[in-house]
Amino acid sequence: MTPKAVILDSAEVRRALTRIAHEIIERNKGAQGLALIGVHTRGLPLAARLAAKLSELEGVEVPTGSLDITLYRDDLSEVARQPIIRETEVPFDLAERRVILVDDVLFTGRTVRAALDALIDIGRPTGIQLAVLVDRGHRELPIRADYVGKNLPTAHDEVVKVKLSETDGADSVELWDRAGLEEAGESA
Amino acid sequence: MTDPRPKHLLDFQGWSPERLSGLLDNADTMLNVLARPVKKVPALQGLTVCTAFFENSTRTKVSFELAARRMSADVVSFAAGASSVSKGESLRDTVETLTAYKMDAYIVRHTASGAAHLVARYSGKPVINAGDGRRAHPTQALLDAYTIRQEYGDLRGKRVTIIGDVLHSRVARSNAELLPKLGAEVVLCGPATLLPLELGTMPGVTLTTDPREAVRGAHAVMALRLQNERMQGGYLASLADYIATYQVNESLLSEAEDGAIVLHPGPMNRDVEISGEVADGERSRIVKQVENGQAVRMSVLYHLLVGRD
């Protein structure tokens, strides 16, 4: 089975992240005082790549961290049968920093809500912004992203699959039918 | 993971080594939560956990209640001495009354072996055994395993010696069940009167009455409380003899591996089963065990309650 469409290839993922990095710099008037926090799993490499781009463009090392929101989810019945909590690692003080939360796909908004709660329990940043590679719509909460790599209108029964070289061997964003994805033996 | 998620933690039957390791992994995260300025997460918000203690306890009860509250659960604390149990109400009737109040889980301690099983049968809700008679105390064993793992990174190939009144110890039984599942070797040691032979048939468990042999090559040595009532029961010839032979002290520990750690499930009789010097010494992880207990119990609650319909 193949995806219905390849939305972004490797070069387009790279260009989308470069554009987001420029937008971050423009909006924040540079990269000083920022921190990037990736939401597990694919938010982590995206945050690292954005940090590298910010360093390249502005000569500023932006600290990065990781956030697991499992303990903050409000859709517990959908949590996997073996609840595995991954590491939250924020090795710097959040106070006096603007945090850019980074995730691969923005969908219902529930992950972002949970991430906001988790972040505020760890520290008190001066502000939080949201960067996502893909916004696929279908929000269930009043949440929007500040930086979007690709706006992608989808149907509910479609699945957006982000693949990154760090986690999946190569970069791409694919659109799948849920049934097709299951047939291909891939996880949503 | 394909094995079904157990509904209860009564002992370790039905718990695979992978699942138990996952549970200990998640305790790492819980320990991080406890180190934060806000020591609370909303994972169990809306759930009510009942701690039903039919036997006295300080650390286990406080540890469980804090663990549940750190996960945002509501906690109803039930102490048998101050309840209708003292008027003769049966355990079954007590449980059915509590169940009518819509509890979501029970944490049970009881003097009778098997009491937690009975609560599980009549409540229909997840039950965590917080110690039943001489039979099991699984969360204590988990926090012991976690403390050893924290020291060595892995339990595989580690030798854990447990010394003292093994016969009356649910902690020893639970450790003898758990630690070999995680790859450790368990040596149980005590006077012959306090060493039940049947435990020697468990996989990965050996028995000995010789403490020096038991401690030789040990990576962790656990002293068990010697209960005063044993003296009246004809189990020991004299307390002085017991102390001279079985006390965990610097002299005995010289047989252990370099860097071997010392554990005690508490409460301790200082200078009886363990010397004060060792209890307060560098090798002691007794305070660490208490700290880890809360994180491990948070992980157990999370594992049993989250995503459960």
Short mmCIF file of C-alpha atoms in Angstrom, two decimals:
data_model
loop_
_atom_site.label_atom_id
_atom_site.label_comp_id
_atom_site.label_asym_id
_atom_site.label_seq_id
_atom_site.Cartn_x
_atom_site.Cartn_y
_atom_site.Cartn_z
CA MET A 1 0.00 0.00 0.00
CA THR A 2 1.10 3.54 -0.74
CA PRO A 3 -0.04 6.86 0.71
CA LYS A 4 -2.83 8.83 -0.99
CA ALA A 5 -0.41 11.68 -1.44
CA VAL A 6 3.05 12.79 -0.49
CA ILE A 7 2.45 16.28 0.84
CA LEU A 8 6.05 17.28 1.53
CA ASP A 9 9.24 15.63 0.37
CA SER A 10 12.61 15.97 2.05
CA ALA A 11 13.53 19.28 0.38
CA GLU A 12 10.11 20.74 1.15
CA VAL A 13 10.39 19.74 4.83
CA ARG A 14 13.75 21.50 4.95
CA ARG A 15 12.34 24.62 3.28
CA ALA A 16 9.33 24.67 5.63
CA LEU A 17 11.61 24.54 8.67
CA THR A 18 13.85 27.28 7.25
CA ARG A 19 10.80 29.48 6.75
CA ILE A 20 9.59 28.80 10.30
CA ALA A 21 13.06 29.71 11.64
CA HIS A 22 12.92 33.04 9.77
CA GLU A 23 9.42 33.72 11.09
CA ILE A 24 10.55 32.98 14.65
CA ILE A 25 13.42 35.44 14.31
CA GLU A 26 11.19 38.10 12.80
CA ARG A 27 8.47 37.79 15.38
CA ASN A 28 10.84 37.67 18.35
CA LYS A 29 13.27 40.24 16.93
CA GLY A 30 16.13 37.75 17.02
CA ALA A 31 16.73 34.52 18.87
CA GLN A 32 17.91 35.81 22.26
CA GLY A 33 15.90 34.63 25.25
CA LEU A 34 14.18 31.84 23.34
CA ALA A 35 13.97 28.14 24.16
CA LEU A 36 12.69 25.32 21.99
CA ILE A 37 10.82 22.43 23.54
CA GLY A 38 9.86 19.46 21.40
CA VAL A 39 6.85 17.33 22.21
CA HIS A 40 7.63 13.60 22.11
CA THR A 41 8.27 11.96 19.70
CA ARG A 42 8.82 13.85 16.47
CA GLY A 43 8.72 17.28 18.05
CA LEU A 44 12.20 16.56 19.45
CA PRO A 45 14.15 16.33 16.18
CA LEU A 46 12.12 19.22 14.77
CA ALA A 47 13.09 21.38 17.77
CA ALA A 48 16.74 20.38 17.35
CA ARG A 49 16.67 21.26 13.65
CA LEU A 50 15.05 24.63 14.33
CA ALA A 51 17.69 25.33 17.01
CA ALA A 52 20.43 24.55 14.48
CA LYS A 53 18.84 26.89 11.94
CA LEU A 54 18.47 29.68 14.50
CA SER A 55 22.11 29.25 15.42
CA GLU A 56 23.12 29.38 11.76
CA LEU A 57 21.02 32.48 11.03
CA GLU A 58 21.54 34.46 14.25
CA GLY A 59 24.66 32.98 15.84
CA VAL A 60 22.67 32.29 19.03
CA GLU A 61 22.60 28.91 20.77
CA VAL A 62 18.95 28.37 21.66
CA PRO A 63 18.53 25.76 24.42
CA THR A 64 16.27 22.81 23.62
CA GLY A 65 14.29 20.45 25.80
CA SER A 66 11.80 17.62 25.51
CA LEU A 67 8.32 17.24 26.87
CA ASP A 68 6.25 14.13 27.37
CA ILE A 69 2.60 14.95 27.95
CA THR A 70 1.33 11.47 28.81
CA LEU A 71 0.56 12.38 32.43
CA TYR A 72 -1.43 15.41 31.26
CA ARG A 73 -3.67 13.84 28.65
CA ASP A 74 -7.42 14.18 29.04
CA ASP A 75 -8.29 11.30 26.73
CA LEU A 76 -7.15 8.50 29.01
CA SER A 77 -9.25 5.77 27.48
CA GLU A 78 -7.19 6.10 24.32
CA VAL A 79 -3.85 5.71 26.06
CA ALA A 80 -2.01 2.59 24.91
CA ARG A 81 -2.47 -0.67 26.81
CA GLN A 82 1.04 -0.45 28.18
CA PRO A 83 1.33 3.14 29.36
CA ILE A 84 4.91 4.20 28.72
CA ILE A 85 5.96 7.62 29.84
CA ARG A 86 8.94 9.10 28.08
CA GLU A 87 11.39 11.53 29.52
CA THR A 88 10.67 15.18 30.08
CA GLU A 89 13.94 17.02 30.07
CA VAL A 90 14.14 20.77 30.40
CA PRO A 91 17.72 21.37 31.52
CA PHE A 92 17.42 25.15 31.86
CA ASP A 93 15.31 27.66 33.77
CA LEU A 94 12.13 28.56 31.92
CA ALA A 95 11.72 31.86 33.75
CA GLU A 96 12.48 34.92 31.62
CA ARG A 97 12.41 32.85 28.43
CA ARG A 98 9.95 32.68 25.58
CA VAL A 99 9.33 29.04 24.86
CA ILE A 100 8.54 27.76 21.42
CA LEU A 101 6.71 24.49 21.69
CA VAL A 102 7.40 22.28 18.68
CA ASP A 103 5.30 19.37 17.41
CA ASP A 104 4.90 17.58 14.12
CA VAL A 105 1.12 17.68 13.59
CA LEU A 106 -1.54 19.96 15.05
CA PHE A 107 -4.91 18.18 15.05
CA THR A 108 -7.54 18.40 17.84
CA GLY A 109 -5.40 20.66 20.04
CA ARG A 110 -5.57 18.29 23.04
CA THR A 111 -1.87 17.49 22.94
CA VAL A 112 -1.03 21.18 22.91
CA ARG A 113 -3.39 21.86 25.83
CA ALA A 114 -1.68 19.09 27.79
CA ALA A 115 1.75 20.43 26.82
CA LEU A 116 0.82 23.92 28.04
CA ASP A 117 -0.23 22.50 31.43
CA ALA A 118 2.95 20.44 31.65
CA LEU A 119 5.17 23.41 30.79
CA ILE A 120 3.55 25.69 33.33
CA ASP A 121 4.06 23.06 36.05
CA ILE A 122 7.78 22.97 35.26
CA GLY A 123 8.35 26.70 35.29
CA ARG A 124 6.99 30.08 34.30
CA PRO A 125 8.10 31.21 30.86
CA THR A 126 7.37 34.78 29.83
CA GLY A 127 5.44 33.45 26.86
CA ILE A 128 4.73 30.30 24.88
CA GLN A 129 4.47 30.08 21.10
CA LEU A 130 3.59 27.04 19.03
CA ALA A 131 5.37 25.76 15.92
CA VAL A 132 4.08 22.76 13.96
CA LEU A 133 5.19 21.17 10.73
CA VAL A 134 1.61 20.40 9.64
CA ASP A 135 -1.74 21.85 10.71
CA ARG A 136 -4.39 19.38 9.60
CA GLY A 137 -7.42 21.14 11.14
CA HIS A 138 -10.29 19.56 13.17
CA ARG A 139 -9.58 21.53 16.30
CA GLU A 140 -11.61 20.61 19.40
CA LEU A 141 -10.13 23.38 21.54
CA PRO A 142 -9.49 27.10 20.87
CA ILE A 143 -5.81 26.64 20.03
CA ARG A 144 -3.87 27.82 17.02
CA ALA A 145 -0.26 27.60 15.95
CA ASP A 146 2.02 30.64 15.59
CA TYR A 147 4.22 28.95 12.98
CA VAL A 148 2.96 26.37 10.47
CA GLY A 149 5.05 24.52 7.91
CA LYS A 150 2.07 23.37 5.87
CA ASN A 151 -1.68 23.92 6.26
CA LEU A 152 -3.32 20.70 5.15
CA PRO A 153 -7.11 20.38 5.06
CA THR A 154 -7.93 16.73 5.81
CA ALA A 155 -10.88 14.43 6.37
CA HIS A 156 -11.36 12.87 9.80
CA ASP A 157 -10.64 9.37 8.52
CA GLU A 158 -7.35 10.42 7.00
CA VAL A 159 -4.01 10.15 8.75
CA VAL A 160 -1.11 12.54 8.37
CA LYS A 161 2.15 10.69 8.74
CA VAL A 162 5.26 12.76 9.38
CA LYS A 163 8.51 10.89 8.82
CA LEU A 164 11.85 12.33 9.88
CA SER A 165 15.32 11.04 9.17
CA GLU A 166 16.13 10.89 12.91
CA THR A 167 13.19 8.62 13.71
CA ASP A 168 12.16 7.08 10.39
CA GLY A 169 15.22 7.14 8.15
CA ALA A 170 14.02 9.85 5.75
CA ASP A 171 11.96 13.05 5.71
CA SER A 172 8.43 13.22 4.28
CA VAL A 173 4.85 14.14 5.10
CA GLU A 174 2.29 11.68 3.75
CA LEU A 175 -1.49 11.58 3.68
CA TRP A 176 -3.03 8.12 4.20
CA ASP A 177 -6.49 6.58 4.47
CA ARG A 178 -6.75 5.08 7.95
CA ALA A 179 -7.72 1.73 6.42
CA GLY A 180 -4.82 1.86 3.96
CA LEU A 181 -2.39 2.65 6.73
CA GLU A 182 -3.57 -0.31 8.79
CA GLU A 183 -3.31 -2.55 5.72
CA ALA A 184 0.26 -1.36 5.22
CA GLY A 185 0.97 -2.33 8.84
CA GLU A 186 1.98 1.18 9.85
CA SER A 187 0.87 2.89 13.00
CA ALA A 188 -1.18 6.05 12.81
CA MET B 1 3.54 -5.53 24.42
CA THR B 2 1.01 -8.30 23.89
CA ASP B 3 0.39 -9.66 27.40
CA PRO B 4 -2.88 -8.41 28.89
CA ARG B 5 -2.62 -5.61 31.41
CA PRO B 6 -3.23 -7.05 34.90
CA LYS B 7 -6.20 -5.55 36.71
CA HIS B 8 -4.71 -5.86 40.20
CA LEU B 9 -1.35 -5.91 41.94
CA LEU B 10 -1.95 -8.62 44.55
CA ASP B 11 1.37 -10.36 43.95
CA PHE B 12 3.40 -10.78 40.75
CA GLN B 13 1.38 -13.57 39.15
CA GLY B 14 0.40 -12.51 35.64
CA TRP B 15 3.00 -9.73 35.56
CA SER B 16 5.58 -10.29 32.84
CA PRO B 17 9.21 -9.18 33.34
CA GLU B 18 8.76 -6.68 30.47
CA ARG B 19 5.71 -5.13 32.11
CA LEU B 20 7.48 -4.95 35.47
CA SER B 21 10.50 -3.29 33.87
CA GLY B 22 8.18 -0.80 32.15
CA LEU B 23 6.63 -0.02 35.49
CA LEU B 24 10.07 0.67 37.00
CA ASP B 25 10.97 2.81 33.95
CA ASN B 26 7.90 4.93 34.56
CA ALA B 27 8.95 5.37 38.20
CA ASP B 28 11.94 7.34 36.84
CA THR B 29 9.49 9.84 35.39
CA MET B 30 7.55 9.97 38.65
CA LEU B 31 10.76 10.72 40.54
CA ASN B 32 11.32 13.64 38.15
CA VAL B 33 7.81 14.90 38.89
CA LEU B 34 8.62 14.77 42.62
CA ALA B 35 11.73 16.89 42.01
CA ARG B 36 9.77 19.69 40.32
CA PRO B 37 8.39 22.84 41.93
CA VAL B 38 4.85 21.56 41.20
CA LYS B 39 4.89 17.96 42.45
CA LYS B 40 1.58 17.07 40.92
CA VAL B 41 0.23 15.85 37.59
CA PRO B 42 -3.40 15.48 36.52
CA ALA B 43 -3.15 11.86 35.35
CA LEU B 44 -5.74 10.45 37.81
CA GLN B 45 -7.97 13.50 38.03
CA GLY B 46 -11.59 12.52 38.76
CA LEU B 47 -10.71 9.13 40.25
CA THR B 48 -11.17 8.18 43.89
CA VAL B 49 -8.70 5.86 45.56
CA CYS B 50 -9.56 4.21 48.87
CA THR B 51 -6.75 3.27 51.24
CA ALA B 52 -8.26 0.52 53.41
CA PHE B 53 -5.78 -0.29 56.17
CA PHE B 54 -6.90 -3.06 58.50
CA GLU B 55 -3.42 -3.17 60.03
CA ASN B 56 -1.25 -0.34 61.33
CA SER B 57 1.21 1.30 59.00
CA THR B 58 2.98 4.61 58.79
CA ARG B 59 5.22 4.70 55.75
CA THR B 60 3.18 2.54 53.38
CA LYS B 61 -0.05 4.41 54.06
CA VAL B 62 1.49 7.88 53.82
CA SER B 63 3.42 6.85 50.73
CA PHE B 64 0.33 5.54 48.93
CA GLU B 65 -1.83 8.50 49.90
CA LEU B 66 0.76 10.98 48.75
CA ALA B 67 1.32 8.99 45.55
CA ALA B 68 -2.40 9.10 44.75
CA ARG B 69 -2.64 12.81 45.55
CA ARG B 70 0.45 13.62 43.47
CA MET B 71 -1.45 12.08 40.57
CA SER B 72 -4.52 14.26 41.38
CA ALA B 73 -6.74 11.40 42.59
CA ASP B 74 -9.13 11.96 45.50
CA VAL B 75 -8.20 9.80 48.46
CA VAL B 76 -10.54 8.27 51.02
CA SER B 77 -8.63 6.93 53.97
CA PHE B 78 -10.16 4.09 55.91
CA ALA B 79 -8.67 2.81 59.16
CA ALA B 80 -10.21 -0.36 60.54
CA GLY B 81 -9.73 0.61 64.19
CA ALA B 82 -11.99 3.63 63.78
CA SER B 83 -14.63 1.93 61.65
CA SER B 84 -17.54 -0.49 61.86
CA VAL B 85 -15.02 -3.32 61.53
CA SER B 86 -14.45 -2.81 65.25
CA LYS B 87 -18.20 -3.49 65.71
CA GLY B 88 -17.92 -6.82 63.94
CA GLU B 89 -18.65 -5.92 60.31
CA SER B 90 -17.16 -8.48 57.92
CA LEU B 91 -14.54 -7.54 55.33
CA ARG B 92 -16.99 -8.41 52.56
CA ASP B 93 -19.70 -6.10 53.95
CA THR B 94 -17.17 -3.32 54.49
CA VAL B 95 -16.00 -3.60 50.89
CA GLU B 96 -19.54 -3.64 49.52
CA THR B 97 -20.34 -0.50 51.52
CA LEU B 98 -17.24 1.26 50.21
CA THR B 99 -18.00 0.12 46.66
CA ALA B 100 -21.42 1.79 46.89
CA TYR B 101 -19.53 5.06 47.30
CA LYS B 102 -18.04 4.54 43.83
CA MET B 103 -14.39 4.04 44.65
CA ASP B 104 -12.17 3.55 41.59
CA ALA B 105 -9.41 1.55 43.30
CA TYR B 106 -8.48 0.05 46.63
CA ILE B 107 -5.18 -0.11 48.44
CA VAL B 108 -5.51 -2.81 51.06
CA ARG B 109 -3.41 -3.81 54.04
CA HIS B 110 -4.61 -6.64 56.25
CA THR B 111 -3.23 -9.05 58.82
CA ALA B 112 -4.81 -11.98 56.99
CA SER B 113 -3.03 -13.51 53.99
CA GLY B 114 -5.36 -13.35 50.99
CA ALA B 115 -7.45 -10.41 52.23
CA ALA B 116 -6.52 -8.31 49.21
CA HIS B 117 -7.78 -11.10 46.91
CA LEU B 118 -11.09 -11.04 48.73
CA VAL B 119 -11.40 -7.27 48.29
CA ALA B 120 -10.63 -7.71 44.58
CA ARG B 121 -13.44 -10.29 44.28
CA TYR B 122 -16.10 -8.15 45.97
CA SER B 123 -15.13 -4.66 44.78
CA GLY B 124 -14.72 -5.38 41.07
CA LYS B 125 -12.16 -2.54 41.00
CA PRO B 126 -8.37 -2.56 40.78
CA VAL B 127 -6.81 -3.57 44.09
CA ILE B 128 -3.23 -2.98 45.19
CA ASN B 129 -2.00 -5.21 47.97
CA ALA B 130 -0.23 -3.05 50.54
CA GLY B 131 0.70 -6.09 52.62
CA ASP B 132 -1.44 -9.09 53.54
CA GLY B 133 -0.39 -11.31 56.42
CA ARG B 134 2.82 -13.15 55.64
CA ARG B 135 1.96 -13.52 51.97
CA ALA B 136 2.91 -10.52 49.87
CA HIS B 137 3.90 -6.87 49.86
CA PRO B 138 4.48 -6.27 46.16
CA THR B 139 5.03 -2.50 46.16
CA GLN B 140 7.74 -2.87 48.81
CA ALA B 141 9.48 -5.44 46.60
CA LEU B 142 9.12 -3.10 43.61
CA LEU B 143 10.69 -0.21 45.46
CA ASP B 144 13.50 -2.51 46.63
CA ALA B 145 14.07 -3.62 43.03
CA TYR B 146 13.95 -0.01 41.88
CA THR B 147 16.49 1.07 44.50
CA ILE B 148 18.90 -1.71 43.48
CA ARG B 149 18.37 -0.93 39.80
CA GLN B 150 19.04 2.75 40.48
CA GLU B 151 22.42 1.72 41.89
CA TYR B 152 23.49 -0.77 39.23
CA GLY B 153 21.39 0.15 36.19
CA ASP B 154 20.18 -3.43 35.80
CA LEU B 155 19.18 -6.28 38.08
CA ARG B 156 20.47 -9.02 35.81
CA GLY B 157 23.30 -10.96 37.40
CA LYS B 158 22.95 -9.20 40.74
CA ARG B 159 22.97 -11.15 44.00
CA VAL B 160 20.53 -9.91 46.64
CA THR B 161 20.79 -11.32 50.14
CA ILE B 162 17.87 -11.03 52.56
CA ILE B 163 18.69 -11.76 56.18
CA GLY B 164 16.43 -12.16 59.20
CA ASP B 165 12.98 -13.40 60.03
CA VAL B 166 12.16 -14.72 56.56
CA LEU B 167 9.36 -16.94 57.87
CA HIS B 168 7.10 -14.06 58.88
CA SER B 169 8.18 -11.66 56.15
CA ARG B 170 5.86 -10.81 53.27
CA VAL B 171 8.61 -8.49 52.03
CA ALA B 172 11.01 -11.45 51.67
CA ARG B 173 8.35 -13.50 49.85
CA SER B 174 7.54 -10.71 47.40
CA ASN B 175 11.21 -10.05 46.74
CA ALA B 176 11.82 -13.77 46.19
CA GLU B 177 9.03 -13.70 43.60
CA LEU B 178 10.00 -10.43 41.90
CA LEU B 179 13.79 -10.19 41.81
CA PRO B 180 14.44 -13.46 39.90
CA LYS B 181 11.83 -12.34 37.31
CA LEU B 182 14.07 -9.32 36.73
CA GLY B 183 17.20 -11.44 36.48
CA ALA B 184 18.60 -11.22 40.03
CA GLU B 185 19.60 -14.09 42.27
CA VAL B 186 18.04 -14.09 45.76
CA VAL B 187 19.63 -15.61 48.85
CA LEU B 188 17.40 -15.93 51.91
CA CYS B 189 19.20 -16.32 55.20
CA GLY B 190 18.16 -16.73 58.83
CA PRO B 191 18.07 -19.20 61.67
CA ALA B 192 16.56 -22.53 60.60
CA THR B 193 13.46 -21.81 62.71
CA LEU B 194 12.78 -18.67 60.66
CA LEU B 195 13.62 -20.03 57.20
CA PRO B 196 10.69 -21.74 55.42
CA LEU B 197 12.01 -24.55 53.22
CA GLU B 198 9.35 -24.12 50.53
CA LEU B 199 10.83 -20.78 49.47
CA GLY B 200 13.98 -22.62 48.42
CA THR B 201 12.02 -24.28 45.60
CA MET B 202 11.29 -20.93 43.92
CA PRO B 203 13.33 -20.28 40.77
CA GLY B 204 16.40 -18.14 41.40
CA VAL B 205 16.12 -18.45 45.19
CA THR B 206 18.49 -20.24 47.55
CA LEU B 207 18.34 -20.66 51.32
CA THR B 208 21.13 -20.76 53.87
CA THR B 209 21.51 -20.45 57.61
CA ASP B 210 25.09 -19.22 57.22
CA PRO B 211 25.12 -15.39 56.99
CA ARG B 212 28.74 -15.15 55.80
CA GLU B 213 28.05 -17.53 52.94
CA ALA B 214 24.84 -15.61 52.17
CA VAL B 215 26.51 -12.24 51.98
CA ARG B 216 29.55 -13.40 50.00
CA GLY B 217 29.44 -11.71 46.59
CA ALA B 218 26.18 -9.87 47.37
CA HIS B 219 25.43 -6.61 45.56
CA ALA B 220 22.62 -5.72 47.97
CA VAL B 221 21.97 -6.89 51.52
CA MET B 222 18.56 -6.46 53.08
CA ALA B 223 18.00 -6.80 56.81
CA LEU B 224 14.54 -7.83 57.97
CA ARG B 225 12.98 -6.70 61.21
CA LEU B 226 13.18 -9.15 64.04
CA GLN B 227 9.86 -8.96 65.79
CA ASN B 228 9.95 -9.14 69.58
CA GLU B 229 7.01 -11.53 69.62
CA ARG B 230 9.27 -14.15 67.98
CA MET B 231 11.16 -14.40 71.23
CA GLN B 232 8.08 -15.71 73.00
CA GLY B 233 7.27 -18.16 70.22
CA GLY B 234 10.33 -20.35 70.75
CA TYR B 235 11.85 -19.35 67.42
CA LEU B 236 15.10 -18.11 68.93
CA ALA B 237 17.30 -19.41 71.73
CA SER B 238 18.44 -15.93 72.69
CA LEU B 239 18.40 -12.44 71.26
CA ALA B 240 22.11 -12.05 71.99
CA ASP B 241 22.93 -15.14 69.91
CA TYR B 242 20.77 -13.86 67.07
CA ILE B 243 22.50 -10.47 67.09
CA ALA B 244 25.94 -12.07 67.24
CA THR B 245 25.22 -14.26 64.22
CA TYR B 246 22.72 -12.50 61.97
CA GLN B 247 23.04 -8.76 62.57
CA VAL B 248 23.92 -6.88 59.39
CA ASN B 249 27.01 -4.96 60.50
CA GLU B 250 30.33 -3.85 59.03
CA SER B 251 31.98 -7.14 59.86
CA LEU B 252 29.37 -9.19 57.98
CA LEU B 253 29.34 -6.73 55.07
CA SER B 254 33.07 -7.19 54.55
CA GLU B 255 32.10 -10.43 52.75
CA ALA B 256 29.89 -8.57 50.26
CA GLU B 257 30.91 -7.05 46.93
CA ASP B 258 32.74 -3.73 47.10
CA GLY B 259 30.12 -1.02 47.05
CA ALA B 260 27.30 -3.37 48.05
CA ILE B 261 24.27 -1.44 49.29
CA VAL B 262 22.16 -2.08 52.37
CA LEU B 263 18.37 -2.04 52.43
CA HIS B 264 15.76 -2.36 55.16
CA PRO B 265 11.99 -2.30 54.62
CA GLY B 266 11.41 -0.58 57.98
CA PRO B 267 10.55 -0.07 60.69
CA MET B 268 14.03 -0.80 62.00
CA ASN B 269 15.19 -2.18 65.33
CA ARG B 270 18.54 -0.43 65.49
CA ASP B 271 21.37 -2.57 66.80
CA VAL B 272 19.22 -5.69 66.60
CA GLU B 273 18.90 -6.87 62.97
CA ILE B 274 21.09 -4.00 61.71
CA SER B 275 23.84 -2.04 63.44
CA GLY B 276 23.25 1.67 63.84
CA GLU B 277 26.58 2.27 62.13
CA VAL B 278 25.43 0.45 58.97
CA ALA B 279 21.92 1.93 59.06
CA ASP B 280 23.40 5.43 58.96
CA GLY B 281 26.46 4.54 56.90
CA GLU B 282 27.48 5.16 53.30
CA ARG B 283 26.13 1.86 52.05
CA SER B 284 22.67 2.48 53.47
CA ARG B 285 19.91 3.20 50.98
CA ILE B 286 17.16 3.07 53.61
CA VAL B 287 16.09 6.70 53.22
CA LYS B 288 16.35 6.36 49.44
CA GLN B 289 13.96 3.40 49.61
CA VAL B 290 11.34 5.59 51.28
CA GLU B 291 11.77 8.32 48.66
CA ASN B 292 11.65 5.80 45.82
CA GLY B 293 8.56 4.18 47.34
CA GLN B 294 6.41 7.15 46.50
CA ALA B 295 7.56 7.24 42.87
CA VAL B 296 7.10 3.49 42.45
CA ARG B 297 3.59 3.66 43.92
CA MET B 298 2.72 6.52 41.57
CA SER B 299 3.84 4.32 38.70
CA VAL B 300 1.75 1.38 39.97
CA LEU B 301 -1.35 3.56 40.33
CA TYR B 302 -0.80 4.98 36.88
CA HIS B 303 -0.31 1.56 35.36
CA LEU B 304 -3.44 0.10 36.91
CA LEU B 305 -5.83 3.04 36.64
CA VAL B 306 -5.04 5.04 33.56
CA GLY B 307 -7.11 4.27 30.50
CA ARG B 308 -9.18 1.73 32.40
CA ASP B 309 -12.86 1.85 31.43
#
